[in-house]
mmCIF file of N, CA and C in Angstrom:
data_model
loop_
_atom_site.group_PDB
_atom_site.id
_atom_site.type_symbol
_atom_site.label_atom_id
_atom_site.label_comp_id
_atom_site.label_asym_id
_atom_site.label_seq_id
_atom_site.Cartn_x
_atom_site.Cartn_y
_atom_site.Cartn_z
ATOM 1 N N MET U 1 -10.026 -24.396 28.592
ATOM 2 C CA MET U 1 -8.613 -24.138 28.491
ATOM 3 C C MET U 1 -7.934 -24.755 29.714
ATOM 4 N N VAL U 2 -6.855 -25.450 29.504
ATOM 5 C CA VAL U 2 -6.083 -26.062 30.562
ATOM 6 C C VAL U 2 -5.316 -24.976 31.298
ATOM 7 N N ARG U 3 -5.257 -25.101 32.617
ATOM 8 C CA ARG U 3 -4.547 -24.089 33.419
ATOM 9 C C ARG U 3 -3.111 -23.925 32.912
ATOM 10 N N GLY U 4 -2.686 -22.686 32.724
ATOM 11 C CA GLY U 4 -1.342 -22.404 32.252
ATOM 12 C C GLY U 4 -1.200 -22.440 30.739
ATOM 13 N N GLN U 5 -2.229 -22.922 30.057
ATOM 14 C CA GLN U 5 -2.177 -22.983 28.594
ATOM 15 C C GLN U 5 -2.617 -21.642 28.018
ATOM 16 N N LEU U 6 -1.960 -21.205 26.962
ATOM 17 C CA LEU U 6 -2.320 -19.952 26.316
ATOM 18 C C LEU U 6 -3.649 -20.106 25.587
ATOM 19 N N PRO U 7 -4.454 -19.034 25.527
ATOM 20 C CA PRO U 7 -5.761 -19.133 24.862
ATOM 21 C C PRO U 7 -5.621 -19.386 23.359
ATOM 22 N N ARG U 8 -6.634 -20.017 22.791
ATOM 23 C CA ARG U 8 -6.683 -20.290 21.358
ATOM 24 C C ARG U 8 -7.597 -19.255 20.709
ATOM 25 N N TRP U 9 -7.051 -18.503 19.751
ATOM 26 C CA TRP U 9 -7.778 -17.464 19.036
ATOM 27 C C TRP U 9 -8.150 -17.953 17.640
ATOM 28 N N SER U 10 -9.188 -17.349 17.083
ATOM 29 C CA SER U 10 -9.555 -17.563 15.681
ATOM 30 C C SER U 10 -9.669 -16.211 14.997
ATOM 31 N N VAL U 11 -9.260 -16.178 13.741
ATOM 32 C CA VAL U 11 -9.450 -14.995 12.906
ATOM 33 C C VAL U 11 -10.218 -15.455 11.677
ATOM 34 N N GLN U 12 -11.234 -14.709 11.316
ATOM 35 C CA GLN U 12 -12.089 -15.054 10.189
ATOM 36 C C GLN U 12 -12.178 -13.862 9.256
ATOM 37 N N THR U 13 -12.020 -14.109 7.956
ATOM 38 C CA THR U 13 -12.255 -13.079 6.950
ATOM 39 C C THR U 13 -13.485 -13.496 6.161
ATOM 40 N N VAL U 14 -14.382 -12.541 5.931
ATOM 41 C CA VAL U 14 -15.669 -12.836 5.301
ATOM 42 C C VAL U 14 -15.848 -11.959 4.071
ATOM 43 N N ASN U 15 -16.328 -12.562 2.990
ATOM 44 C CA ASN U 15 -16.683 -11.813 1.785
ATOM 45 C C ASN U 15 -18.080 -11.238 1.982
ATOM 46 N N GLY U 16 -18.130 -9.941 2.289
ATOM 47 C CA GLY U 16 -19.408 -9.249 2.430
ATOM 48 C C GLY U 16 -19.688 -8.333 1.255
ATOM 49 N N LEU U 17 -18.949 -8.541 0.157
ATOM 50 C CA LEU U 17 -19.126 -7.710 -1.036
ATOM 51 C C LEU U 17 -20.452 -8.030 -1.711
ATOM 52 N N SER U 18 -21.077 -7.010 -2.291
ATOM 53 C CA SER U 18 -22.339 -7.243 -3.000
ATOM 54 C C SER U 18 -22.094 -7.753 -4.418
ATOM 55 N N TYR U 19 -20.840 -7.673 -4.861
ATOM 56 C CA TYR U 19 -20.475 -8.143 -6.196
ATOM 57 C C TYR U 19 -19.017 -8.564 -6.152
ATOM 58 N N LEU U 20 -18.550 -9.272 -7.119
ATOM 59 C CA LEU U 20 -17.148 -9.664 -7.269
ATOM 60 C C LEU U 20 -16.681 -10.638 -6.186
ATOM 61 N N GLY U 21 -15.617 -11.336 -6.480
ATOM 62 C CA GLY U 21 -14.992 -12.211 -5.509
ATOM 63 C C GLY U 21 -13.964 -11.452 -4.682
ATOM 64 N N LEU U 22 -13.422 -12.141 -3.693
ATOM 65 C CA LEU U 22 -12.448 -11.549 -2.793
ATOM 66 C C LEU U 22 -11.261 -12.490 -2.663
ATOM 67 N N ASP U 23 -10.057 -11.968 -2.876
ATOM 68 C CA ASP U 23 -8.833 -12.745 -2.669
ATOM 69 C C ASP U 23 -8.263 -12.383 -1.311
ATOM 70 N N VAL U 24 -7.880 -13.415 -0.552
ATOM 71 C CA VAL U 24 -7.377 -13.242 0.806
ATOM 72 C C VAL U 24 -6.013 -13.905 0.914
ATOM 73 N N HIS U 25 -5.045 -13.174 1.460
ATOM 74 C CA HIS U 25 -3.722 -13.738 1.738
ATOM 75 C C HIS U 25 -3.303 -13.244 3.116
ATOM 76 N N CYS U 26 -3.206 -14.165 4.074
ATOM 77 C CA CYS U 26 -2.842 -13.815 5.442
ATOM 78 C C CYS U 26 -1.586 -14.558 5.855
ATOM 79 N N GLN U 27 -0.824 -13.935 6.752
ATOM 80 C CA GLN U 27 0.401 -14.568 7.207
ATOM 81 C C GLN U 27 0.870 -13.950 8.514
ATOM 82 N N SER U 28 1.811 -14.633 9.140
ATOM 83 C CA SER U 28 2.518 -14.117 10.303
ATOM 84 C C SER U 28 4.001 -14.199 9.978
ATOM 85 N N GLY U 29 4.841 -13.873 10.939
ATOM 86 C CA GLY U 29 6.269 -14.012 10.713
ATOM 87 C C GLY U 29 6.697 -15.457 10.563
ATOM 88 N N ASP U 30 5.882 -16.377 11.073
ATOM 89 C CA ASP U 30 6.199 -17.808 11.040
ATOM 90 C C ASP U 30 5.384 -18.605 10.038
ATOM 91 N N ASP U 31 4.172 -18.155 9.725
ATOM 92 C CA ASP U 31 3.246 -18.957 8.920
ATOM 93 C C ASP U 31 2.644 -18.150 7.781
ATOM 94 N N ASP U 32 2.807 -18.635 6.559
ATOM 95 C CA ASP U 32 2.116 -18.080 5.395
ATOM 96 C C ASP U 32 0.908 -18.972 5.167
ATOM 97 N N LEU U 33 -0.282 -18.418 5.310
ATOM 98 C CA LEU U 33 -1.506 -19.216 5.235
ATOM 99 C C LEU U 33 -2.008 -19.403 3.807
ATOM 100 N N GLY U 34 -1.288 -18.867 2.839
ATOM 101 C CA GLY U 34 -1.635 -19.089 1.438
ATOM 102 C C GLY U 34 -2.705 -18.133 0.935
ATOM 103 N N TYR U 35 -3.049 -18.325 -0.347
ATOM 104 C CA TYR U 35 -4.040 -17.490 -1.026
ATOM 105 C C TYR U 35 -5.372 -18.227 -1.055
ATOM 106 N N HIS U 36 -6.440 -17.479 -0.798
ATOM 107 C CA HIS U 36 -7.779 -18.065 -0.783
ATOM 108 C C HIS U 36 -8.707 -17.143 -1.561
ATOM 109 N N HIS U 37 -9.495 -17.741 -2.465
ATOM 110 C CA HIS U 37 -10.434 -16.969 -3.270
ATOM 111 C C HIS U 37 -11.834 -17.225 -2.734
ATOM 112 N N LEU U 38 -12.458 -16.181 -2.215
ATOM 113 C CA LEU U 38 -13.817 -16.283 -1.687
ATOM 114 C C LEU U 38 -14.759 -15.750 -2.759
ATOM 115 N N VAL U 39 -15.420 -16.659 -3.440
ATOM 116 C CA VAL U 39 -16.191 -16.317 -4.638
ATOM 117 C C VAL U 39 -17.498 -15.609 -4.310
ATOM 118 N N ASN U 40 -18.248 -16.134 -3.368
ATOM 119 C CA ASN U 40 -19.611 -15.662 -3.138
ATOM 120 C C ASN U 40 -19.740 -14.835 -1.867
ATOM 121 N N HIS U 41 -20.752 -13.999 -1.844
ATOM 122 C CA HIS U 41 -21.103 -13.241 -0.649
ATOM 123 C C HIS U 41 -21.339 -14.237 0.493
ATOM 124 N N GLY U 42 -20.674 -14.006 1.616
ATOM 125 C CA GLY U 42 -20.825 -14.899 2.768
ATOM 126 C C GLY U 42 -19.740 -15.955 2.896
ATOM 127 N N ASP U 43 -18.973 -16.199 1.811
ATOM 128 C CA ASP U 43 -17.853 -17.146 1.906
ATOM 129 C C ASP U 43 -16.840 -16.610 2.909
ATOM 130 N N ASP U 44 -16.150 -17.523 3.590
ATOM 131 C CA ASP U 44 -15.178 -17.070 4.575
ATOM 132 C C ASP U 44 -13.948 -17.962 4.604
ATOM 133 N N TYR U 45 -12.886 -17.427 5.169
ATOM 134 C CA TYR U 45 -11.661 -18.169 5.436
ATOM 135 C C TYR U 45 -11.305 -17.918 6.896
ATOM 136 N N GLN U 46 -11.021 -18.987 7.634
ATOM 137 C CA GLN U 46 -10.775 -18.861 9.060
ATOM 138 C C GLN U 46 -9.587 -19.713 9.469
ATOM 139 N N TRP U 47 -8.819 -19.235 10.436
ATOM 140 C CA TRP U 47 -7.740 -20.031 11.009
ATOM 141 C C TRP U 47 -7.685 -19.791 12.504
ATOM 142 N N SER U 48 -7.084 -20.743 13.212
ATOM 143 C CA SER U 48 -6.960 -20.661 14.661
ATOM 144 C C SER U 48 -5.496 -20.822 15.052
ATOM 145 N N PHE U 49 -5.147 -20.276 16.204
ATOM 146 C CA PHE U 49 -3.761 -20.318 16.663
ATOM 147 C C PHE U 49 -3.727 -19.998 18.150
ATOM 148 N N GLN U 50 -2.621 -20.297 18.761
ATOM 149 C CA GLN U 50 -2.358 -19.863 20.120
ATOM 150 C C GLN U 50 -1.304 -18.769 20.062
ATOM 151 N N GLU U 51 -1.475 -17.755 20.889
ATOM 152 C CA GLU U 51 -0.446 -16.726 20.976
ATOM 153 C C GLU U 51 0.846 -17.365 21.477
ATOM 154 N N ASN U 52 1.958 -16.815 21.047
ATOM 155 C CA ASN U 52 3.223 -17.352 21.538
ATOM 156 C C ASN U 52 3.444 -16.945 22.994
ATOM 157 N N PHE U 53 4.391 -17.605 23.617
ATOM 158 C CA PHE U 53 4.685 -17.409 25.037
ATOM 159 C C PHE U 53 4.989 -15.957 25.373
ATOM 160 N N TRP U 54 5.640 -15.245 24.458
ATOM 161 C CA TRP U 54 6.060 -13.868 24.695
ATOM 162 C C TRP U 54 4.945 -12.855 24.421
ATOM 163 N N GLY U 55 3.825 -13.308 23.896
ATOM 164 C CA GLY U 55 2.719 -12.395 23.608
ATOM 165 C C GLY U 55 2.995 -11.461 22.458
ATOM 166 N N THR U 56 3.759 -11.942 21.462
ATOM 167 C CA THR U 56 4.120 -11.093 20.325
ATOM 168 C C THR U 56 3.506 -11.578 19.004
ATOM 169 N N THR U 57 2.537 -12.454 19.068
ATOM 170 C CA THR U 57 1.925 -12.995 17.852
ATOM 171 C C THR U 57 1.279 -11.883 17.039
ATOM 172 N N LEU U 58 1.584 -11.864 15.740
ATOM 173 C CA LEU U 58 1.072 -10.846 14.829
ATOM 174 C C LEU U 58 0.709 -11.504 13.509
ATOM 175 N N PHE U 59 -0.507 -11.278 13.036
ATOM 176 C CA PHE U 59 -0.939 -11.720 11.715
ATOM 177 C C PHE U 59 -1.364 -10.498 10.925
ATOM 178 N N TRP U 60 -1.138 -10.538 9.627
ATOM 179 C CA TRP U 60 -1.612 -9.482 8.751
ATOM 180 C C TRP U 60 -2.205 -10.119 7.501
ATOM 181 N N CYS U 61 -3.071 -9.369 6.851
ATOM 182 C CA CYS U 61 -3.766 -9.874 5.661
ATOM 183 C C CYS U 61 -3.767 -8.824 4.560
ATOM 184 N N ARG U 62 -3.816 -9.316 3.348
ATOM 185 C CA ARG U 62 -4.076 -8.468 2.184
ATOM 186 C C ARG U 62 -5.365 -9.002 1.566
ATOM 187 N N LEU U 63 -6.350 -8.136 1.465
ATOM 188 C CA LEU U 63 -7.619 -8.475 0.820
ATOM 189 C C LEU U 63 -7.663 -7.704 -0.484
ATOM 190 N N GLU U 64 -8.107 -8.380 -1.525
ATOM 191 C CA GLU U 64 -8.078 -7.753 -2.841
ATOM 192 C C GLU U 64 -9.341 -8.109 -3.613
ATOM 193 N N LYS U 65 -9.911 -7.072 -4.238
ATOM 194 C CA LYS U 65 -11.002 -7.272 -5.192
ATOM 195 C C LYS U 65 -10.524 -6.717 -6.522
ATOM 196 N N VAL U 66 -11.340 -6.796 -7.547
ATOM 197 C CA VAL U 66 -10.901 -6.442 -8.895
ATOM 198 C C VAL U 66 -10.342 -5.027 -8.975
ATOM 199 N N ASP U 67 -10.963 -4.073 -8.289
ATOM 200 C CA ASP U 67 -10.585 -2.674 -8.464
ATOM 201 C C ASP U 67 -9.893 -2.036 -7.253
ATOM 202 N N ALA U 68 -9.621 -2.820 -6.192
ATOM 203 C CA ALA U 68 -9.023 -2.228 -4.998
ATOM 204 C C ALA U 68 -8.430 -3.312 -4.095
ATOM 205 N N TYR U 69 -7.645 -2.862 -3.112
ATOM 206 C CA TYR U 69 -7.026 -3.784 -2.160
ATOM 207 C C TYR U 69 -6.841 -3.059 -0.831
ATOM 208 N N VAL U 70 -6.500 -3.803 0.203
ATOM 209 C CA VAL U 70 -6.101 -3.229 1.481
ATOM 210 C C VAL U 70 -5.249 -4.258 2.211
ATOM 211 N N SER U 71 -4.203 -3.783 2.868
ATOM 212 C CA SER U 71 -3.363 -4.628 3.722
ATOM 213 C C SER U 71 -3.478 -4.099 5.151
ATOM 214 N N PHE U 72 -3.617 -5.006 6.115
ATOM 215 C CA PHE U 72 -3.809 -4.578 7.493
ATOM 216 C C PHE U 72 -3.425 -5.692 8.454
ATOM 217 N N GLU U 73 -3.143 -5.320 9.686
ATOM 218 C CA GLU U 73 -2.903 -6.301 10.735
ATOM 219 C C GLU U 73 -4.250 -6.849 11.183
ATOM 220 N N SER U 74 -4.373 -8.172 11.195
ATOM 221 C CA SER U 74 -5.640 -8.804 11.563
ATOM 222 C C SER U 74 -5.637 -9.348 12.990
ATOM 223 N N PHE U 75 -4.436 -9.472 13.585
ATOM 224 C CA PHE U 75 -4.305 -9.832 14.996
ATOM 225 C C PHE U 75 -2.959 -9.310 15.468
ATOM 226 N N TRP U 76 -2.931 -8.656 16.614
ATOM 227 C CA TRP U 76 -1.689 -8.081 17.109
ATOM 228 C C TRP U 76 -1.624 -8.194 18.625
ATOM 229 N N PRO U 77 -0.403 -8.080 19.152
ATOM 230 C CA PRO U 77 -0.241 -8.124 20.605
ATOM 231 C C PRO U 77 -0.798 -6.867 21.258
ATOM 232 N N GLU U 78 -1.390 -7.044 22.415
ATOM 233 C CA GLU U 78 -1.917 -5.904 23.165
ATOM 234 C C GLU U 78 -1.453 -5.995 24.614
ATOM 235 N N SER U 79 -1.374 -4.850 25.240
ATOM 236 C CA SER U 79 -1.009 -4.808 26.655
ATOM 237 C C SER U 79 -2.280 -4.876 27.497
ATOM 238 N N LEU U 80 -2.121 -4.929 28.792
ATOM 239 C CA LEU U 80 -3.283 -4.940 29.686
ATOM 240 C C LEU U 80 -4.036 -3.616 29.626
ATOM 241 N N LYS U 81 -3.335 -2.527 29.266
ATOM 242 C CA LYS U 81 -3.976 -1.213 29.182
ATOM 243 C C LYS U 81 -4.574 -0.928 27.809
ATOM 244 N N ASN U 82 -4.047 -1.568 26.769
ATOM 245 C CA ASN U 82 -4.521 -1.348 25.409
ATOM 246 C C ASN U 82 -5.200 -2.630 24.925
ATOM 247 N N THR U 83 -6.537 -2.655 24.981
ATOM 248 C CA THR U 83 -7.279 -3.890 24.667
ATOM 249 C C THR U 83 -8.309 -3.668 23.558
ATOM 250 N N TRP U 84 -8.034 -2.736 22.645
ATOM 251 C CA TRP U 84 -8.990 -2.401 21.586
ATOM 252 C C TRP U 84 -9.434 -3.637 20.814
ATOM 253 N N LEU U 85 -8.484 -4.437 20.331
ATOM 254 C CA LEU U 85 -8.824 -5.614 19.527
ATOM 255 C C LEU U 85 -9.569 -6.645 20.365
ATOM 256 N N ARG U 86 -9.060 -6.958 21.535
ATOM 257 C CA ARG U 86 -9.690 -7.966 22.398
ATOM 258 C C ARG U 86 -11.086 -7.536 22.843
ATOM 259 N N ASP U 87 -11.286 -6.236 23.041
ATOM 260 C CA ASP U 87 -12.615 -5.743 23.418
ATOM 261 C C ASP U 87 -13.627 -6.045 22.315
ATOM 262 N N ARG U 88 -13.191 -6.069 21.060
ATOM 263 C CA ARG U 88 -14.089 -6.316 19.942
ATOM 264 C C ARG U 88 -14.201 -7.800 19.601
ATOM 265 N N CYS U 89 -13.109 -8.506 19.700
ATOM 266 C CA CYS U 89 -13.135 -9.941 19.370
ATOM 267 C C CYS U 89 -13.808 -10.753 20.469
ATOM 268 N N GLY U 90 -13.865 -10.195 21.654
ATOM 269 C CA GLY U 90 -14.553 -10.844 22.759
ATOM 270 C C GLY U 90 -13.607 -11.591 23.676
ATOM 271 N N THR U 91 -13.902 -11.529 24.945
ATOM 272 C CA THR U 91 -13.055 -12.201 25.929
ATOM 273 C C THR U 91 -13.457 -13.657 26.119
ATOM 274 N N THR U 92 -14.615 -14.043 25.592
ATOM 275 C CA THR U 92 -15.024 -15.452 25.662
ATOM 276 C C THR U 92 -15.001 -16.104 24.287
ATOM 277 N N GLU U 93 -15.415 -15.363 23.240
ATOM 278 C CA GLU U 93 -15.435 -15.934 21.889
ATOM 279 C C GLU U 93 -14.016 -16.125 21.351
ATOM 280 N N LEU U 94 -13.141 -15.152 21.623
ATOM 281 C CA LEU U 94 -11.762 -15.167 21.130
ATOM 282 C C LEU U 94 -11.717 -15.331 19.614
ATOM 283 N N THR U 95 -12.644 -14.653 18.924
ATOM 284 C CA THR U 95 -12.728 -14.728 17.467
ATOM 285 C C THR U 95 -12.807 -13.318 16.886
ATOM 286 N N CYS U 96 -11.843 -12.994 16.028
ATOM 287 C CA CYS U 96 -11.830 -11.707 15.327
ATOM 288 C C CYS U 96 -12.417 -11.930 13.943
ATOM 289 N N ILE U 97 -13.511 -11.237 13.640
ATOM 290 C CA ILE U 97 -14.203 -11.414 12.359
ATOM 291 C C ILE U 97 -14.035 -10.137 11.532
ATOM 292 N N TRP U 98 -13.241 -10.235 10.466
ATOM 293 C CA TRP U 98 -13.010 -9.128 9.545
ATOM 294 C C TRP U 98 -13.907 -9.328 8.340
ATOM 295 N N ILE U 99 -14.690 -8.314 7.980
ATOM 296 C CA ILE U 99 -15.667 -8.415 6.900
ATOM 297 C C ILE U 99 -15.343 -7.394 5.817
ATOM 298 N N ALA U 100 -15.140 -7.891 4.595
ATOM 299 C CA ALA U 100 -14.907 -7.013 3.448
ATOM 300 C C ALA U 100 -16.259 -6.602 2.879
ATOM 301 N N LYS U 101 -16.548 -5.315 2.934
ATOM 302 C CA LYS U 101 -17.787 -4.777 2.367
ATOM 303 C C LYS U 101 -17.426 -3.844 1.223
ATOM 304 N N ASP U 102 -18.425 -3.388 0.498
ATOM 305 C CA ASP U 102 -18.184 -2.565 -0.684
ATOM 306 C C ASP U 102 -17.388 -1.299 -0.375
ATOM 307 N N ASP U 103 -17.581 -0.702 0.801
ATOM 308 C CA ASP U 103 -16.903 0.559 1.120
ATOM 309 C C ASP U 103 -15.638 0.385 1.962
ATOM 310 N N GLY U 104 -15.321 -0.842 2.396
ATOM 311 C CA GLY U 104 -14.104 -1.039 3.172
ATOM 312 C C GLY U 104 -14.157 -2.284 4.044
ATOM 313 N N ILE U 105 -13.231 -2.332 5.004
ATOM 314 C CA ILE U 105 -13.078 -3.497 5.870
ATOM 315 C C ILE U 105 -13.627 -3.159 7.254
ATOM 316 N N TYR U 106 -14.418 -4.047 7.781
ATOM 317 C CA TYR U 106 -15.055 -3.877 9.084
ATOM 318 C C TYR U 106 -14.579 -4.975 10.027
ATOM 319 N N LEU U 107 -14.566 -4.661 11.306
ATOM 320 C CA LEU U 107 -14.311 -5.652 12.342
ATOM 321 C C LEU U 107 -15.589 -5.807 13.148
ATOM 322 N N ARG U 108 -16.053 -7.043 13.276
ATOM 323 C CA ARG U 108 -17.255 -7.302 14.062
ATOM 324 C C ARG U 108 -16.942 -7.086 15.542
ATOM 325 N N ASN U 109 -17.730 -6.246 16.195
ATOM 326 C CA ASN U 109 -17.656 -6.086 17.648
ATOM 327 C C ASN U 109 -18.563 -7.174 18.207
ATOM 328 N N ASN U 110 -17.973 -8.296 18.597
ATOM 329 C CA ASN U 110 -18.764 -9.444 19.037
ATOM 330 C C ASN U 110 -19.672 -9.148 20.226
ATOM 331 N N PRO U 111 -19.210 -8.438 21.264
ATOM 332 C CA PRO U 111 -20.101 -8.179 22.399
ATOM 333 C C PRO U 111 -21.350 -7.374 22.034
ATOM 334 N N THR U 112 -21.237 -6.452 21.047
ATOM 335 C CA THR U 112 -22.396 -5.635 20.665
ATOM 336 C C THR U 112 -23.044 -6.118 19.363
ATOM 337 N N ASN U 113 -22.393 -7.063 18.673
ATOM 338 C CA ASN U 113 -22.855 -7.589 17.385
ATOM 339 C C ASN U 113 -23.011 -6.472 16.341
ATOM 340 N N VAL U 114 -22.044 -5.545 16.326
ATOM 341 C CA VAL U 114 -22.038 -4.440 15.372
ATOM 342 C C VAL U 114 -20.741 -4.506 14.573
ATOM 343 N N ASP U 115 -20.841 -4.293 13.252
ATOM 344 C CA ASP U 115 -19.655 -4.232 12.397
ATOM 345 C C ASP U 115 -19.123 -2.800 12.416
ATOM 346 N N GLU U 116 -17.841 -2.638 12.806
ATOM 347 C CA GLU U 116 -17.229 -1.318 12.911
ATOM 348 C C GLU U 116 -16.268 -1.093 11.745
ATOM 349 N N PHE U 117 -16.434 0.025 11.059
ATOM 350 C CA PHE U 117 -15.575 0.373 9.932
ATOM 351 C C PHE U 117 -14.148 0.621 10.430
ATOM 352 N N VAL U 118 -13.157 -0.016 9.758
ATOM 353 C CA VAL U 118 -11.770 0.130 10.192
ATOM 354 C C VAL U 118 -10.843 0.598 9.064
ATOM 355 N N HIS U 119 -10.991 0.046 7.837
ATOM 356 C CA HIS U 119 -10.062 0.369 6.742
ATOM 357 C C HIS U 119 -10.817 0.688 5.451
ATOM 358 N N LYS U 120 -10.318 1.692 4.718
ATOM 359 C CA LYS U 120 -10.844 2.010 3.381
ATOM 360 C C LYS U 120 -10.122 1.142 2.351
ATOM 361 N N TRP U 121 -10.794 0.838 1.269
ATOM 362 C CA TRP U 121 -10.156 0.201 0.123
ATOM 363 C C TRP U 121 -9.187 1.199 -0.519
ATOM 364 N N ILE U 122 -8.092 0.707 -1.058
ATOM 365 C CA ILE U 122 -7.146 1.520 -1.807
ATOM 366 C C ILE U 122 -7.354 1.194 -3.288
ATOM 367 N N PRO U 123 -7.752 2.165 -4.103
ATOM 368 C CA PRO U 123 -7.979 1.873 -5.530
ATOM 369 C C PRO U 123 -6.701 1.384 -6.204
ATOM 370 N N LYS U 124 -6.856 0.470 -7.172
ATOM 371 C CA LYS U 124 -5.707 -0.036 -7.934
ATOM 372 C C LYS U 124 -5.354 0.956 -9.019
#
């Protein structure tokens, strides 16, 4: 990273379902990243970005399978005292990995390599 340049983050959504495909739609206030269909277990969709100068960058996603969906913030601004997301995405990797599993959405804790349950599916 060049001195004074804002860090470059990546967000990845992974189809960890044992059956069915996964539809992914992510966006920010400035960018609609479109719809992506992840057909097979292990398929993923990933994007990279730099936080804005003001530190207010926010992305959210809607993940949907045949019988359920969930909408959630996939990247959000944090203060120096509140670093929950950054603690999991890693201070060197700078990659947030969201995994859709049969029982809900998990965030990979990169430093410990453990998937942490974060969101339940909402039945349709």
